[in-house]
């Protein structure tokens, strides 16, 4: 936690907060002052996208090498991806209520991002459902890799389909067409930099905690082995004994 | 190819003997369609609504029936033996091929019963066949991989469905896009665009599934 109490990081967060409030209101929105929600909404979505790809990359590395370090990194990326996905949803729902009048509009873009979040949640659920750590690691890696296909579709293809663009309130080409003015880009990038910094620190902490757990389990196993009472690596099941003993 | 054929043959023989997978999927599909037509008695659904109902029934049918081919090996304790006899890749492909056949039969049955009971008119037969067929292939490929991944979990039957469901939603969207046009709503070009999307999904799932499954199984 000491790393999160970094004075430079604290200063950057203060600057990001000041910049986001100092920027002029976006007059084209229904509630111009609250258009600032996108300063948080967009960076959270960018980070989710990056973490989804990172989890798939670590999954690929794990399946290729069987090195536990890649599994720990993949799990950390998946967990943080789910966290930022949830934050994207929350900020999006707030924006929807404030600017469009409804908490949930059944907007295709809202629904597609909810699907991405559900895929991330299913990945976490798969890891939690397998008690054998090696099986959980390999199944989690395989799932992260395979889920890249629907995630890519939901994040990049689906929002740009003509029938979706016609029905959606959510803009899809704002960045590509230069729809944000320079001042708004400044706000988004400053908040993105702060969030990416925090994400990196939390990611490093999660990876270190995972590696320490593996090392502690390994050392514990060695101590047990030294005492000659190592736990067997196979399950022992009771067997029926015939009457009069088993001799 | 020999191993793939042997695994497919094994699955087929097991099905002929027990009549469990196809029978369960077929029964579920017919019951679901009868329940829907009973609930909407006297109403003729629009093309979009009919396509949605058909695709969602197909989705649940796939989730209910397809993971069985993998999970039953785990429950019977024959999974390790199977992996000793064959390479992981061909074993997965053989089982996935069987799942595709099962899903195509289920899809044909479901589509026929649904059209007969709902009274929806078909505007484009080729689009209906292509959309339904490719959705069945895409669903079978994705659910097979999910079934393969959850082997060893304590609540594997539920987990297989929970894990597969979000991965299948884009395919359901594309399936609805194709079938709604086939059933009389929307532009023909949009329907064929959705069919192309389904084909892309099917190819991607069929190509990556065996690689991922064999990489996951190899270590255990």
Short mmCIF file of C-alpha atoms in Angstrom, two decimals:
data_model
loop_
_atom_site.label_atom_id
_atom_site.label_comp_id
_atom_site.label_asym_id
_atom_site.label_seq_id
_atom_site.Cartn_x
_atom_site.Cartn_y
_atom_site.Cartn_z
CA UNK A 1 0.00 0.00 0.00
CA UNK A 2 2.99 2.29 0.47
CA UNK A 3 3.34 2.46 -3.30
CA UNK A 4 -0.18 3.81 -3.62
CA UNK A 5 0.70 6.53 -1.09
CA UNK A 6 3.21 7.92 -3.60
CA UNK A 7 3.35 11.76 -3.39
CA UNK A 8 3.83 12.06 -7.18
CA UNK A 9 0.74 9.95 -7.78
CA UNK A 10 -1.20 12.02 -5.27
CA UNK A 11 -0.06 15.19 -7.05
CA UNK A 12 -1.08 13.76 -10.44
CA UNK A 13 -4.56 12.87 -9.14
CA UNK A 14 -4.95 16.40 -7.75
CA UNK A 15 -3.86 17.88 -11.11
CA UNK A 16 -6.29 15.55 -12.98
CA UNK A 17 -9.14 16.63 -10.70
CA UNK A 18 -8.35 20.32 -11.12
CA UNK A 19 -7.98 19.99 -14.92
CA UNK A 20 -11.32 18.16 -15.25
CA UNK A 21 -13.14 20.87 -13.30
CA UNK A 22 -11.27 23.77 -14.93
CA UNK A 23 -12.26 22.74 -18.46
CA UNK A 24 -15.30 24.49 -19.96
CA UNK A 25 -18.71 22.79 -19.96
CA UNK A 26 -19.71 20.86 -23.09
CA UNK A 27 -22.70 22.90 -24.22
CA UNK A 28 -23.99 20.36 -26.74
CA UNK A 29 -25.03 17.99 -23.91
CA UNK A 30 -28.31 18.07 -21.98
CA UNK A 31 -26.50 18.76 -18.69
CA UNK A 32 -23.25 20.40 -19.90
CA UNK A 33 -21.42 20.37 -16.56
CA UNK A 34 -21.91 16.61 -16.14
CA UNK A 35 -20.45 15.76 -19.54
CA UNK A 36 -17.24 15.50 -17.48
CA UNK A 37 -18.27 11.93 -16.62
CA UNK A 38 -16.59 10.90 -19.87
CA UNK A 39 -13.23 11.95 -18.38
CA UNK A 40 -13.58 8.78 -16.24
CA UNK A 41 -15.82 6.68 -18.48
CA UNK A 42 -13.54 6.61 -21.52
CA UNK A 43 -10.24 5.90 -19.69
CA UNK A 44 -11.95 3.02 -17.81
CA UNK A 45 -13.13 1.58 -21.15
CA UNK A 46 -9.64 1.97 -22.68
CA UNK A 47 -8.07 0.20 -19.69
CA UNK A 48 -10.63 -2.63 -19.83
CA UNK A 49 -9.85 -3.17 -23.51
CA UNK A 50 -6.11 -3.18 -22.85
CA UNK A 51 -6.43 -5.58 -19.91
CA UNK A 52 -8.61 -8.00 -21.91
CA UNK A 53 -5.89 -8.23 -24.56
CA UNK A 54 -3.19 -8.46 -21.89
CA UNK A 55 -5.00 -11.38 -20.18
CA UNK A 56 -5.21 -13.21 -23.52
CA UNK A 57 -1.50 -12.58 -24.17
CA UNK A 58 -0.56 -13.91 -20.72
CA UNK A 59 -2.86 -16.90 -21.34
CA UNK A 60 -0.97 -17.64 -24.54
CA UNK A 61 2.37 -17.34 -22.74
CA UNK A 62 1.18 -19.63 -19.94
CA UNK A 63 -0.10 -22.32 -22.30
CA UNK A 64 3.22 -22.19 -24.16
CA UNK A 65 5.51 -22.30 -21.12
CA UNK A 66 3.47 -23.60 -18.12
CA UNK A 67 5.27 -20.97 -16.08
CA UNK A 68 3.15 -20.00 -13.04
CA UNK A 69 4.30 -16.38 -13.32
CA UNK A 70 2.29 -15.95 -16.52
CA UNK A 71 -0.77 -17.42 -14.84
CA UNK A 72 -0.48 -14.94 -11.96
CA UNK A 73 -0.15 -12.07 -14.45
CA UNK A 74 -3.13 -13.35 -16.44
CA UNK A 75 -5.27 -13.62 -13.31
CA UNK A 76 -4.26 -10.09 -12.26
CA UNK A 77 -5.11 -8.68 -15.71
CA UNK A 78 -8.46 -10.49 -15.72
CA UNK A 79 -9.41 -9.23 -12.24
CA UNK A 80 -8.42 -5.65 -13.02
CA UNK A 81 -10.19 -5.88 -16.38
CA UNK A 82 -13.39 -6.93 -14.62
CA UNK A 83 -12.96 -4.07 -12.11
CA UNK A 84 -12.50 -1.43 -14.82
CA UNK A 85 -15.29 -3.01 -16.87
CA UNK A 86 -17.62 -2.58 -13.90
CA UNK A 87 -16.43 1.04 -13.48
CA UNK A 88 -17.10 1.67 -17.18
CA UNK A 89 -20.62 0.31 -16.76
CA UNK A 90 -21.29 2.40 -13.64
CA UNK A 91 -20.03 5.64 -15.20
CA UNK A 92 -21.90 4.82 -18.43
CA UNK A 93 -25.16 4.23 -16.57
CA UNK A 94 -24.72 7.54 -14.69
CA UNK A 95 -24.04 9.35 -17.97
CA UNK A 96 -27.09 7.70 -19.55
CA UNK A 97 -29.36 8.84 -16.72
CA UNK A 98 -28.02 12.39 -16.68
CA UNK A 99 -27.77 13.02 -20.43
CA UNK A 100 -30.34 10.69 -22.00
CA UNK A 101 -32.88 10.44 -19.18
CA UNK A 102 -32.83 6.70 -18.43
CA UNK A 103 -30.58 4.51 -16.25
CA UNK A 104 -30.75 1.71 -18.81
CA UNK A 105 -31.89 2.34 -22.36
CA UNK A 106 -31.25 -1.03 -23.94
CA UNK A 107 -28.76 0.84 -26.07
CA UNK A 108 -26.86 -1.71 -28.23
CA UNK A 109 -23.52 -0.29 -27.08
CA UNK A 110 -24.50 -0.56 -23.39
CA UNK A 111 -25.65 -4.12 -23.95
CA UNK A 112 -22.52 -5.12 -25.85
CA UNK A 113 -20.27 -3.79 -23.07
CA UNK A 114 -22.40 -5.64 -20.53
CA UNK A 115 -21.66 -8.80 -22.53
CA UNK A 116 -17.92 -8.06 -22.33
CA UNK A 117 -18.29 -7.67 -18.56
CA UNK A 118 -20.19 -10.97 -18.38
CA UNK A 119 -17.42 -12.72 -20.32
CA UNK A 120 -14.87 -11.36 -17.83
CA UNK A 121 -17.09 -12.48 -14.92
CA UNK A 122 -17.40 -15.94 -16.50
CA UNK A 123 -13.59 -16.12 -16.71
CA UNK A 124 -13.33 -15.35 -12.99
CA UNK A 125 -16.05 -17.90 -12.27
CA UNK A 126 -14.20 -20.57 -14.28
CA UNK A 127 -11.02 -19.97 -12.30
CA UNK A 128 -12.92 -20.09 -9.00
CA UNK A 129 -14.79 -23.27 -10.02
CA UNK A 130 -11.66 -25.38 -10.47
CA UNK A 131 -10.03 -26.31 -7.17
CA UNK A 132 -6.90 -27.77 -8.76
CA UNK A 133 -4.62 -24.76 -9.27
CA UNK A 134 -2.95 -26.14 -12.41
CA UNK A 135 -6.28 -26.95 -14.02
CA UNK A 136 -7.63 -23.53 -13.05
CA UNK A 137 -4.54 -21.89 -14.56
CA UNK A 138 -4.71 -23.75 -17.87
CA UNK A 139 -8.50 -23.50 -18.22
CA UNK A 140 -8.38 -19.79 -17.32
CA UNK A 141 -5.63 -19.22 -19.89
CA UNK A 142 -7.57 -21.10 -22.57
CA UNK A 143 -10.75 -19.17 -21.80
CA UNK A 144 -8.96 -15.79 -21.87
CA UNK A 145 -7.52 -16.69 -25.26
CA UNK A 146 -10.77 -17.97 -26.77
CA UNK A 147 -12.87 -15.12 -25.37
CA UNK A 148 -10.76 -12.73 -27.44
CA UNK A 149 -12.93 -13.65 -30.48
CA UNK A 150 -16.31 -12.51 -29.00
CA UNK A 151 -14.63 -9.67 -27.09
CA UNK A 152 -13.05 -8.31 -30.27
CA UNK A 153 -16.43 -8.53 -32.02
CA UNK A 154 -18.28 -6.84 -29.16
CA UNK A 155 -15.75 -4.05 -28.69
CA UNK A 156 -14.72 -3.20 -32.25
CA UNK A 157 -17.10 -4.74 -34.82
CA UNK A 158 -20.56 -4.67 -33.22
CA UNK A 159 -20.63 -0.88 -32.42
CA UNK A 160 -19.74 -0.09 -36.05
CA UNK A 161 -22.43 -2.22 -37.69
CA UNK A 162 -24.79 0.06 -39.65
CA UNK A 163 -27.97 -1.26 -37.97
CA UNK A 164 -26.40 -0.71 -34.52
CA UNK A 165 -25.14 2.79 -35.30
CA UNK A 166 -28.60 3.82 -36.46
CA UNK A 167 -30.25 2.69 -33.20
CA UNK A 168 -27.59 3.69 -30.68
CA UNK A 169 -27.31 6.95 -28.77
CA UNK A 170 -23.74 6.04 -28.01
CA UNK A 171 -21.26 7.66 -30.40
CA UNK A 172 -18.79 5.21 -31.94
CA UNK A 173 -16.63 7.28 -34.27
CA UNK A 174 -16.01 10.33 -32.07
CA UNK A 175 -12.32 9.62 -31.60
CA UNK A 176 -11.62 8.60 -35.20
CA UNK A 177 -13.44 11.61 -36.65
CA UNK A 178 -11.84 14.08 -34.23
CA UNK A 179 -15.14 14.81 -32.47
CA UNK A 180 -13.46 15.82 -29.19
CA UNK A 181 -11.89 19.23 -29.02
CA UNK A 182 -8.37 19.67 -27.69
CA UNK A 183 -9.45 20.70 -24.19
CA UNK A 184 -11.54 17.56 -23.71
CA UNK A 185 -8.72 15.40 -24.99
CA UNK A 186 -6.46 16.98 -22.36
CA UNK A 187 -8.90 16.04 -19.60
CA UNK A 188 -9.35 12.49 -20.88
CA UNK A 189 -5.62 11.90 -21.31
CA UNK A 190 -4.70 13.33 -17.89
CA UNK A 191 -7.26 11.13 -16.13
CA UNK A 192 -6.21 8.16 -18.27
CA UNK A 193 -2.57 8.66 -17.26
CA UNK A 194 -3.50 8.73 -13.55
CA UNK A 195 -5.72 5.67 -13.83
CA UNK A 196 -3.08 3.76 -15.82
CA UNK A 197 -0.52 4.61 -13.13
CA UNK A 198 -2.81 3.37 -10.33
CA UNK A 199 -3.63 0.25 -12.40
CA UNK A 200 0.04 -0.50 -12.90
CA UNK A 201 0.75 -0.22 -9.16
CA UNK A 202 -2.23 -2.40 -8.19
CA UNK A 203 -1.28 -4.90 -10.91
CA UNK A 204 2.30 -5.12 -9.59
CA UNK A 205 1.02 -5.58 -6.02
CA UNK A 206 -1.36 -8.34 -7.15
CA UNK A 207 1.41 -10.11 -9.06
CA UNK A 208 3.81 -9.88 -6.11
CA UNK A 209 1.13 -11.20 -3.74
CA UNK A 210 0.49 -14.12 -6.11
CA UNK A 211 4.19 -14.93 -6.40
CA UNK A 212 4.61 -14.76 -2.61
CA UNK A 213 1.68 -17.16 -2.18
CA UNK A 214 3.28 -19.63 -4.60
CA UNK A 215 6.64 -19.34 -2.83
CA UNK A 216 5.02 -19.78 0.60
CA UNK A 217 3.17 -22.89 -0.57
CA UNK A 218 6.38 -24.28 -2.03
CA UNK A 219 8.32 -23.61 1.19
CA UNK A 220 5.50 -25.13 3.23
CA UNK A 221 5.62 -28.27 1.08
CA UNK A 222 9.41 -28.50 1.54
CA UNK A 223 9.09 -28.19 5.34
CA UNK A 224 6.48 -30.95 5.39
CA UNK A 225 8.76 -33.14 3.27
CA UNK A 226 11.73 -32.49 5.64
CA UNK A 227 9.64 -33.65 8.58
CA UNK A 228 8.76 -36.80 6.68
CA UNK A 229 5.06 -36.04 6.83
CA UNK A 230 4.52 -34.65 3.38
CA UNK A 231 0.93 -34.65 2.30
CA UNK A 232 0.36 -37.19 -0.46
CA UNK A 233 -0.20 -35.69 -3.90
CA UNK A 234 -3.00 -38.15 -4.59
CA UNK A 235 -6.35 -38.46 -2.91
CA UNK A 236 -6.70 -41.48 -0.59
CA UNK A 237 -10.13 -43.04 -0.68
CA UNK A 238 -11.46 -45.61 1.83
CA UNK A 239 -11.84 -49.10 0.38
CA UNK A 240 -14.27 -51.79 1.60
CA UNK A 241 -12.60 -54.38 3.85
CA UNK A 242 -13.95 -57.94 3.74
CA UNK A 243 -15.25 -59.43 7.00
CA UNK A 244 -12.45 -60.78 9.16
CA UNK A 245 -9.89 -58.25 7.97
CA UNK A 246 -8.16 -57.76 4.71
CA UNK A 247 -5.33 -60.30 5.07
CA UNK B 1 -7.72 -38.33 -39.37
CA UNK B 2 -7.99 -41.94 -38.16
CA UNK B 3 -8.09 -40.82 -34.53
CA UNK B 4 -10.74 -38.19 -35.30
CA UNK B 5 -12.87 -40.78 -37.09
CA UNK B 6 -12.41 -43.26 -34.23
CA UNK B 7 -13.52 -40.71 -31.60
CA UNK B 8 -16.48 -39.66 -33.76
CA UNK B 9 -17.46 -43.32 -34.23
CA UNK B 10 -17.18 -43.93 -30.48
CA UNK B 11 -19.47 -40.99 -29.76
CA UNK B 12 -21.93 -42.12 -32.40
CA UNK B 13 -22.05 -45.68 -31.04
CA UNK B 14 -22.51 -44.42 -27.49
CA UNK B 15 -25.39 -42.27 -28.75
CA UNK B 16 -27.00 -45.15 -30.64
CA UNK B 17 -26.79 -47.32 -27.53
CA UNK B 18 -27.98 -44.82 -24.93
CA UNK B 19 -29.94 -42.33 -27.13
CA UNK B 20 -29.23 -39.73 -24.48
CA UNK B 21 -27.73 -36.65 -26.13
CA UNK B 22 -29.82 -36.32 -29.28
CA UNK B 23 -32.96 -37.48 -27.51
CA UNK B 24 -32.53 -34.93 -24.69
CA UNK B 25 -31.71 -32.06 -27.07
CA UNK B 26 -34.57 -33.00 -29.41
CA UNK B 27 -37.07 -33.36 -26.59
CA UNK B 28 -36.01 -30.06 -25.05
CA UNK B 29 -36.31 -28.27 -28.41
CA UNK B 30 -39.77 -29.66 -29.17
CA UNK B 31 -40.99 -28.92 -25.64
CA UNK B 32 -39.62 -25.36 -25.77
CA UNK B 33 -41.33 -24.69 -29.11
CA UNK B 34 -44.62 -26.22 -27.91
CA UNK B 35 -44.42 -24.11 -24.73
CA UNK B 36 -43.80 -20.95 -26.78
CA UNK B 37 -46.66 -21.62 -29.17
CA UNK B 38 -48.90 -22.44 -26.19
CA UNK B 39 -47.92 -19.17 -24.47
CA UNK B 40 -48.57 -17.18 -27.66
CA UNK B 41 -51.74 -19.01 -28.65
CA UNK B 42 -53.52 -17.31 -31.52
CA UNK B 43 -50.71 -14.83 -32.12
CA UNK B 44 -48.45 -14.83 -35.13
CA UNK B 45 -45.00 -13.50 -34.10
CA UNK B 46 -43.20 -10.96 -36.29
CA UNK B 47 -40.05 -12.00 -38.14
CA UNK B 48 -37.73 -10.44 -35.54
CA UNK B 49 -39.57 -11.97 -32.59
CA UNK B 50 -39.72 -15.39 -34.24
CA UNK B 51 -35.99 -15.24 -35.07
CA UNK B 52 -35.18 -14.25 -31.48
CA UNK B 53 -37.26 -17.09 -30.01
CA UNK B 54 -35.73 -19.62 -32.41
CA UNK B 55 -32.15 -18.52 -31.68
CA UNK B 56 -32.60 -18.41 -27.90
CA UNK B 57 -34.14 -21.90 -27.91
CA UNK B 58 -31.21 -23.11 -30.00
CA UNK B 59 -28.79 -21.49 -27.54
CA UNK B 60 -30.31 -23.21 -24.50
CA UNK B 61 -30.54 -26.49 -26.37
CA UNK B 62 -26.80 -26.30 -27.15
CA UNK B 63 -25.87 -25.41 -23.57
CA UNK B 64 -28.01 -28.23 -22.22
CA UNK B 65 -26.86 -31.03 -24.51
CA UNK B 66 -23.39 -30.39 -25.90
CA UNK B 67 -21.02 -30.24 -22.89
CA UNK B 68 -22.18 -33.78 -22.09
CA UNK B 69 -19.77 -35.37 -24.61
CA UNK B 70 -16.83 -34.08 -22.55
CA UNK B 71 -18.24 -34.11 -19.05
CA UNK B 72 -19.52 -37.68 -19.23
CA UNK B 73 -15.92 -38.88 -19.79
CA UNK B 74 -14.88 -37.06 -16.62
CA UNK B 75 -17.75 -38.51 -14.61
CA UNK B 76 -17.17 -42.07 -15.82
CA UNK B 77 -13.43 -41.74 -15.21
CA UNK B 78 -12.62 -42.53 -18.86
CA UNK B 79 -11.15 -39.15 -19.77
CA UNK B 80 -7.56 -40.04 -18.82
CA UNK B 81 -7.81 -43.31 -20.73
CA UNK B 82 -9.07 -41.45 -23.79
CA UNK B 83 -6.12 -39.07 -23.60
CA UNK B 84 -3.71 -42.00 -23.27
CA UNK B 85 -5.13 -43.62 -26.39
CA UNK B 86 -5.34 -40.51 -28.58
CA UNK B 87 -3.69 -37.13 -28.98
CA UNK B 88 -5.69 -34.27 -27.35
CA UNK B 89 -6.26 -32.42 -30.64
CA UNK B 90 -7.90 -35.27 -32.58
CA UNK B 91 -9.94 -36.27 -29.50
CA UNK B 92 -11.32 -32.74 -29.28
CA UNK B 93 -11.99 -32.53 -33.03
CA UNK B 94 -13.78 -35.89 -33.05
CA UNK B 95 -16.04 -34.88 -30.20
CA UNK B 96 -16.66 -31.42 -31.69
CA UNK B 97 -17.62 -32.99 -35.04
CA UNK B 98 -20.08 -35.21 -33.25
CA UNK B 99 -21.48 -32.15 -31.43
CA UNK B 100 -21.86 -30.34 -34.76
CA UNK B 101 -23.84 -33.24 -36.22
CA UNK B 102 -25.99 -33.39 -33.09
CA UNK B 103 -26.59 -29.64 -33.21
CA UNK B 104 -27.45 -29.68 -36.93
CA UNK B 105 -30.04 -32.43 -36.34
CA UNK B 106 -31.43 -30.49 -33.38
CA UNK B 107 -31.50 -27.26 -35.40
CA UNK B 108 -33.34 -28.93 -38.31
CA UNK B 109 -35.89 -30.47 -35.94
CA UNK B 110 -36.32 -27.25 -33.96
CA UNK B 111 -36.68 -25.11 -37.09
CA UNK B 112 -39.25 -27.44 -38.66
CA UNK B 113 -41.39 -27.74 -35.52
CA UNK B 114 -41.13 -24.00 -34.83
CA UNK B 115 -42.20 -22.99 -38.34
CA UNK B 116 -45.02 -25.52 -38.33
CA UNK B 117 -46.42 -24.40 -34.95
CA UNK B 118 -45.84 -20.65 -35.14
CA UNK B 119 -47.21 -20.16 -38.66
CA UNK B 120 -44.42 -17.74 -39.60
CA UNK B 121 -43.83 -17.49 -43.34
CA UNK B 122 -40.39 -18.07 -44.79
CA UNK B 123 -39.30 -15.37 -47.25
CA UNK B 124 -35.87 -16.75 -48.08
CA UNK B 125 -35.28 -20.50 -47.73
CA UNK B 126 -31.54 -20.43 -48.53
CA UNK B 127 -30.96 -17.67 -45.95
CA UNK B 128 -32.89 -19.63 -43.32
CA UNK B 129 -30.90 -22.81 -43.99
CA UNK B 130 -27.56 -20.96 -44.09
CA UNK B 131 -28.30 -18.92 -40.96
CA UNK B 132 -29.61 -21.85 -38.95
CA UNK B 133 -26.88 -24.22 -40.12
CA UNK B 134 -23.99 -21.85 -39.48
CA UNK B 135 -25.37 -20.88 -36.10
CA UNK B 136 -25.54 -24.55 -35.15
CA UNK B 137 -21.90 -25.05 -36.22
CA UNK B 138 -20.71 -21.91 -34.39
CA UNK B 139 -22.63 -22.82 -31.22
CA UNK B 140 -21.35 -26.41 -31.27
CA UNK B 141 -17.71 -25.32 -31.71
CA UNK B 142 -17.82 -22.78 -28.86
CA UNK B 143 -19.79 -24.94 -26.39
CA UNK B 144 -17.47 -27.90 -27.08
CA UNK B 145 -14.47 -25.85 -26.02
CA UNK B 146 -16.24 -24.65 -22.86
CA UNK B 147 -17.17 -28.27 -22.04
CA UNK B 148 -13.52 -29.21 -22.48
CA UNK B 149 -12.33 -26.39 -20.21
CA UNK B 150 -14.56 -27.16 -17.21
CA UNK B 151 -13.48 -30.81 -16.92
CA UNK B 152 -12.46 -31.38 -13.31
CA UNK B 153 -14.70 -28.72 -11.76
CA UNK B 154 -17.01 -29.85 -8.98
CA UNK B 155 -20.07 -28.10 -10.45
CA UNK B 156 -19.04 -28.71 -14.08
CA UNK B 157 -22.55 -29.04 -15.58
CA UNK B 158 -23.68 -25.64 -14.32
CA UNK B 159 -20.28 -24.05 -14.89
CA UNK B 160 -20.16 -25.20 -18.53
CA UNK B 161 -23.41 -23.34 -19.22
CA UNK B 162 -22.45 -20.26 -17.24
CA UNK B 163 -19.08 -20.00 -18.94
CA UNK B 164 -20.38 -20.69 -22.45
CA UNK B 165 -23.40 -18.37 -22.36
CA UNK B 166 -21.65 -14.96 -22.63
CA UNK B 167 -19.36 -16.27 -25.39
CA UNK B 168 -22.40 -17.30 -27.44
CA UNK B 169 -24.35 -14.05 -27.24
CA UNK B 170 -22.63 -12.43 -30.27
CA UNK B 171 -23.51 -15.53 -32.30
CA UNK B 172 -27.13 -15.28 -31.17
CA UNK B 173 -27.15 -11.63 -32.28
CA UNK B 174 -25.84 -12.59 -35.73
CA UNK B 175 -28.22 -15.55 -35.92
CA UNK B 176 -31.18 -13.28 -35.18
CA UNK B 177 -29.88 -10.85 -37.82
CA UNK B 178 -29.91 -13.60 -40.46
CA UNK B 179 -33.13 -15.36 -39.47
CA UNK B 180 -35.26 -12.22 -39.12
CA UNK B 181 -34.56 -11.43 -42.77
CA UNK B 182 -35.28 -15.05 -43.75
CA UNK B 183 -38.60 -14.79 -41.87
CA UNK B 184 -39.70 -11.59 -43.61
CA UNK B 185 -38.16 -8.53 -41.90
CA UNK B 186 -35.28 -6.36 -43.03
CA UNK B 187 -33.06 -6.15 -46.07
CA UNK B 188 -31.64 -9.24 -47.72
CA UNK B 189 -28.10 -7.77 -47.76
CA UNK B 190 -28.16 -7.40 -43.96
CA UNK B 191 -29.20 -11.04 -43.59
CA UNK B 192 -26.33 -12.30 -45.72
CA UNK B 193 -23.96 -9.99 -43.85
CA UNK B 194 -25.00 -11.71 -40.62
CA UNK B 195 -24.48 -15.11 -42.27
CA UNK B 196 -20.96 -14.03 -43.21
CA UNK B 197 -20.39 -12.99 -39.58
CA UNK B 198 -21.65 -16.37 -38.37
CA UNK B 199 -19.34 -18.12 -40.83
CA UNK B 200 -16.44 -16.06 -39.48
CA UNK B 201 -17.31 -17.03 -35.91
CA UNK B 202 -17.65 -20.69 -36.85
CA UNK B 203 -14.30 -20.75 -38.64
CA UNK B 204 -12.54 -18.90 -35.79
CA UNK B 205 -14.02 -21.24 -33.15
CA UNK B 206 -13.27 -24.37 -35.19
CA UNK B 207 -9.71 -23.25 -35.87
CA UNK B 208 -8.79 -22.09 -32.36
CA UNK B 209 -10.76 -24.70 -30.36
CA UNK B 210 -8.56 -27.74 -31.03
CA UNK B 211 -5.36 -25.72 -30.48
CA UNK B 212 -6.57 -24.31 -27.16
CA UNK B 213 -8.09 -27.59 -25.93
CA UNK B 214 -4.98 -29.59 -26.74
CA UNK B 215 -2.76 -26.98 -25.06
CA UNK B 216 -4.96 -27.06 -21.95
CA UNK B 217 -5.20 -30.86 -21.74
CA UNK B 218 -1.55 -31.57 -22.50
CA UNK B 219 -0.29 -30.41 -19.13
CA UNK B 220 -2.81 -32.02 -16.79
#
